[in-house]
mmCIF file of C-alpha atoms in Angstrom:
data_model
loop_
_atom_site.group_PDB
_atom_site.id
_atom_site.type_symbol
_atom_site.label_atom_id
_atom_site.label_comp_id
_atom_site.label_asym_id
_atom_site.label_seq_id
_atom_site.Cartn_x
_atom_site.Cartn_y
_atom_site.Cartn_z
ATOM 1 C CA MET N 1 148.619 165.116 132.095
ATOM 2 C CA ALA N 2 146.137 162.369 133.006
ATOM 3 C CA PHE N 3 144.026 160.794 130.287
ATOM 4 C CA ARG N 4 140.286 161.287 130.080
ATOM 5 C CA ALA N 5 138.208 159.613 127.384
ATOM 6 C CA VAL N 6 136.273 162.826 126.824
ATOM 7 C CA ASP N 7 139.547 164.457 125.727
ATOM 8 C CA LEU N 8 139.733 162.173 122.675
ATOM 9 C CA TRP N 9 136.480 163.515 121.347
ATOM 10 C CA GLN N 10 137.648 167.096 121.966
ATOM 11 C CA GLY N 11 140.878 166.625 119.999
ATOM 12 C CA ARG N 12 143.238 166.461 122.990
ATOM 13 C CA TRP N 13 145.421 163.385 122.512
ATOM 14 C CA SER N 14 148.470 164.191 124.648
ATOM 15 C CA GLY N 15 147.067 162.300 127.648
ATOM 16 C CA LEU N 16 147.497 159.060 125.704
ATOM 17 C CA PHE N 17 151.234 159.431 126.347
ATOM 18 C CA THR N 18 151.552 161.599 129.448
ATOM 19 C CA SER N 19 149.189 159.500 131.592
ATOM 20 C CA MET N 20 151.859 156.759 131.674
ATOM 21 C CA LEU N 21 154.059 159.118 133.681
ATOM 22 C CA LEU N 22 151.489 159.605 136.454
ATOM 23 C CA HIS N 23 150.482 157.119 139.139
ATOM 24 C CA GLY N 24 147.964 156.922 141.954
ATOM 25 C CA GLY N 25 150.615 156.514 144.652
ATOM 26 C CA TRP N 26 153.861 154.761 145.481
ATOM 27 C CA ALA N 27 152.261 151.330 145.625
ATOM 28 C CA HIS N 28 150.982 151.873 142.072
ATOM 29 C CA VAL N 29 154.477 152.908 140.951
ATOM 30 C CA ALA N 30 156.015 149.867 142.669
ATOM 31 C CA MET N 31 153.555 147.421 141.095
ATOM 32 C CA ASN N 32 154.239 148.774 137.612
ATOM 33 C CA ALA N 33 157.992 148.826 138.188
ATOM 34 C CA VAL N 34 158.043 145.204 139.374
ATOM 35 C CA GLY N 35 155.869 144.171 136.420
ATOM 36 C CA ALA N 36 158.073 146.039 133.942
ATOM 37 C CA LEU N 37 161.221 144.469 135.375
ATOM 38 C CA ALA N 38 159.801 140.963 135.491
ATOM 39 C CA PHE N 39 158.129 140.876 132.109
ATOM 40 C CA GLY N 40 160.321 143.366 130.281
ATOM 41 C CA THR N 41 163.444 141.293 130.854
ATOM 42 C CA PRO N 42 162.767 138.568 128.255
ATOM 43 C CA VAL N 43 161.623 141.194 125.764
ATOM 44 C CA ALA N 44 164.735 143.306 126.389
ATOM 45 C CA ARG N 45 166.932 140.233 125.896
ATOM 46 C CA LEU N 46 165.312 139.545 122.545
ATOM 47 C CA LEU N 47 165.643 143.178 121.468
ATOM 48 C CA SER N 48 169.155 143.784 122.760
ATOM 49 C CA ARG N 49 171.117 144.444 119.560
ATOM 50 C CA GLY N 50 171.265 147.312 117.111
ATOM 51 C CA LEU N 51 168.054 149.317 117.167
ATOM 52 C CA GLY N 52 166.464 146.754 119.493
ATOM 53 C CA PRO N 53 166.651 148.889 122.662
ATOM 54 C CA LEU N 54 164.874 151.763 120.898
ATOM 55 C CA ILE N 55 162.287 149.337 119.586
ATOM 56 C CA PHE N 56 161.786 148.037 123.152
ATOM 57 C CA VAL N 57 161.026 151.586 124.342
ATOM 58 C CA ALA N 58 158.754 152.146 121.334
ATOM 59 C CA LEU N 59 156.855 148.915 122.114
ATOM 60 C CA TYR N 60 156.393 150.084 125.702
ATOM 61 C CA ILE N 61 155.113 153.523 124.652
ATOM 62 C CA VAL N 62 152.880 152.205 121.863
ATOM 63 C CA SER N 63 151.385 149.592 124.213
ATOM 64 C CA GLY N 64 150.648 152.269 126.826
ATOM 65 C CA ALA N 65 149.142 154.710 124.324
ATOM 66 C CA ALA N 66 147.035 151.968 122.718
ATOM 67 C CA ALA N 67 145.865 150.920 126.187
ATOM 68 C CA ALA N 68 144.652 154.432 126.962
ATOM 69 C CA LEU N 69 143.084 154.768 123.515
ATOM 70 C CA GLY N 70 141.304 151.428 123.898
ATOM 71 C CA TYR N 71 140.015 152.466 127.308
ATOM 72 C CA GLY N 72 138.803 155.736 125.809
ATOM 73 C CA LEU N 73 136.976 153.927 123.021
ATOM 74 C CA CYS N 74 135.291 151.650 125.585
ATOM 75 C CA HIS N 75 134.180 154.636 127.681
ATOM 76 C CA PRO N 76 133.429 157.462 125.227
ATOM 77 C CA GLY N 77 132.748 160.769 126.925
ATOM 78 C CA SER N 78 133.947 159.591 130.337
ATOM 79 C CA GLU N 79 135.532 162.265 132.490
ATOM 80 C CA SER N 80 137.235 159.767 134.802
ATOM 81 C CA TYR N 81 140.992 160.071 134.971
ATOM 82 C CA LEU N 82 143.237 157.259 133.804
ATOM 83 C CA VAL N 83 146.800 157.242 135.130
ATOM 84 C CA GLY N 84 149.641 154.765 135.269
ATOM 85 C CA ALA N 85 151.853 152.663 133.079
ATOM 86 C CA SER N 86 149.860 149.462 133.582
ATOM 87 C CA GLY N 87 148.782 149.342 129.938
ATOM 88 C CA ALA N 88 152.407 149.602 128.836
ATOM 89 C CA VAL N 89 153.411 146.933 131.365
ATOM 90 C CA PHE N 90 150.656 144.680 130.059
ATOM 91 C CA GLY N 91 152.157 145.182 126.607
ATOM 92 C CA LEU N 92 155.374 143.706 127.997
ATOM 93 C CA ILE N 93 153.387 140.899 129.606
ATOM 94 C CA GLY N 94 151.771 140.144 126.245
ATOM 95 C CA ALA N 95 155.120 140.182 124.468
ATOM 96 C CA SER N 96 156.776 137.977 127.086
ATOM 97 C CA THR N 97 153.858 135.538 126.859
ATOM 98 C CA ARG N 98 155.105 134.619 123.386
ATOM 99 C CA LEU N 99 158.675 134.267 124.671
ATOM 100 C CA MET N 100 158.032 132.050 127.697
ATOM 101 C CA GLY N 101 158.894 128.473 126.858
ATOM 102 C CA GLY N 102 160.313 129.455 123.490
ATOM 103 C CA HIS N 103 163.916 129.435 124.718
ATOM 104 C CA GLY N 104 164.497 133.024 123.608
ATOM 105 C CA ARG N 105 162.463 132.664 120.425
ATOM 106 C CA VAL N 106 159.049 134.097 119.643
ATOM 107 C CA MET N 107 156.435 131.365 119.806
ATOM 108 C CA PRO N 108 153.608 131.378 117.251
ATOM 109 C CA LEU N 109 150.663 133.538 118.264
ATOM 110 C CA PHE N 110 148.214 130.651 118.069
ATOM 111 C CA HIS N 111 150.414 128.081 119.818
ATOM 112 C CA SER N 112 148.368 126.297 122.480
ATOM 113 C CA ALA N 113 150.752 127.351 125.281
ATOM 114 C CA VAL N 114 150.501 131.011 124.230
ATOM 115 C CA LEU N 115 146.716 130.853 124.024
ATOM 116 C CA LYS N 116 146.408 129.172 127.439
ATOM 117 C CA GLN N 117 148.688 131.686 129.102
ATOM 118 C CA ALA N 118 146.950 134.623 127.385
ATOM 119 C CA GLY N 119 143.591 133.285 128.544
ATOM 120 C CA ALA N 120 144.856 132.993 132.106
ATOM 121 C CA TRP N 121 146.221 136.541 132.043
ATOM 122 C CA MET N 122 142.975 137.981 130.715
ATOM 123 C CA ALA N 123 140.869 135.995 133.187
ATOM 124 C CA ALA N 124 142.994 137.274 136.074
ATOM 125 C CA ASN N 125 142.881 140.799 134.642
ATOM 126 C CA LEU N 126 139.093 140.700 134.354
ATOM 127 C CA LEU N 127 138.681 139.254 137.840
ATOM 128 C CA VAL N 128 140.963 141.828 139.487
ATOM 129 C CA GLY N 129 139.424 144.635 137.431
ATOM 130 C CA LEU N 130 135.861 143.770 138.311
ATOM 131 C CA ILE N 131 136.495 142.966 141.972
ATOM 132 C CA GLY N 132 139.064 145.705 142.439
ATOM 133 C CA LEU N 133 141.376 143.840 144.801
ATOM 134 C CA ALA N 134 144.690 145.229 143.598
ATOM 135 C CA PRO N 135 147.356 146.482 145.985
ATOM 136 C CA GLY N 136 147.813 150.209 145.613
ATOM 137 C CA ALA N 137 144.417 150.810 144.009
ATOM 138 C CA GLY N 138 143.296 152.744 147.071
ATOM 139 C CA GLY N 139 139.631 152.441 146.153
ATOM 140 C CA ALA N 140 140.205 153.713 142.608
ATOM 141 C CA GLY N 141 138.744 151.796 139.705
ATOM 142 C CA ILE N 142 141.065 149.483 137.806
ATOM 143 C CA ALA N 143 141.119 150.021 134.058
ATOM 144 C CA TRP N 144 141.091 146.354 133.108
ATOM 145 C CA GLU N 145 140.113 147.305 129.560
ATOM 146 C CA ALA N 146 143.327 149.317 129.194
ATOM 147 C CA HIS N 147 145.320 146.335 130.437
ATOM 148 C CA ALA N 148 143.647 144.119 127.824
ATOM 149 C CA PHE N 149 144.409 146.539 124.969
ATOM 150 C CA GLY N 150 148.043 146.888 126.068
ATOM 151 C CA PHE N 151 148.365 143.099 126.301
ATOM 152 C CA LEU N 152 146.906 142.667 122.817
ATOM 153 C CA VAL N 153 149.356 145.156 121.312
ATOM 154 C CA GLY N 154 152.334 143.446 122.970
ATOM 155 C CA ILE N 155 151.357 139.891 122.098
ATOM 156 C CA VAL N 156 150.787 140.804 118.436
ATOM 157 C CA LEU N 157 153.690 143.205 117.823
ATOM 158 C CA ILE N 158 156.431 141.041 119.353
ATOM 159 C CA GLY N 159 156.177 138.672 116.382
ATOM 160 C CA PRO N 160 157.283 141.105 113.677
ATOM 161 C CA LEU N 161 159.525 143.059 116.053
ATOM 162 C CA GLY N 162 161.352 139.869 117.024
ATOM 163 C CA ARG N 163 161.843 138.962 113.365
ATOM 164 C CA TRP N 164 163.029 142.437 112.374
ATOM 165 C CA PHE N 165 165.112 143.460 115.382
ATOM 166 C CA GLY N 166 165.934 140.297 117.333
ATOM 167 C CA PRO N 167 169.138 138.310 116.944
ATOM 168 C CA GLY N 168 169.269 135.971 113.942
ATOM 169 C CA SER N 169 169.366 132.788 116.026
ATOM 170 C CA ASP N 170 166.134 133.720 117.791
ATOM 171 C CA LEU N 171 164.079 134.409 114.699
ATOM 172 C CA ARG N 172 162.743 130.911 114.016
ATOM 173 C CA PRO N 173 159.417 130.097 115.670
ATOM 174 C CA ALA N 174 159.835 127.830 118.685
ATOM 175 C CA ARG N 175 158.931 124.170 118.243
ATOM 176 C CA VAL N 176 157.575 123.498 121.710
#
């Protein structure tokens, strides 16, 4: 059920989805759960009506699958295993980045506050990924590339998803 980049090139794509269900230990599960709760909350509030809850789940799954796919494209032929929902959680982090400071509205993608926060997230992601000082990693490599792809999907998709499935009062871009 884990994802391996080599599987992409052999036509086995199921790991893109099933790897989100596996984790490297309880600390890994706890980190992803805390991240999903913290950063999923503003996204869930925006997408709370009608089909919004289903769209929230779809955003989570698409972010996680895109994260694994992006990792696979960065490491073609790799037989290393990728597990965890971190890419999906980073999708929520990306989406919530456009909601922070927008008072429940989606801020423009190229707003200076969004760009600064996105830069800080990616710098921290790169630093932790390259140094490997993450609780629960247990000596395993950290797929910082997967985190970056998940973040990118979330920060981009929340714009149209917020317009299409968010409440009417939250659809105008924030004027911060």
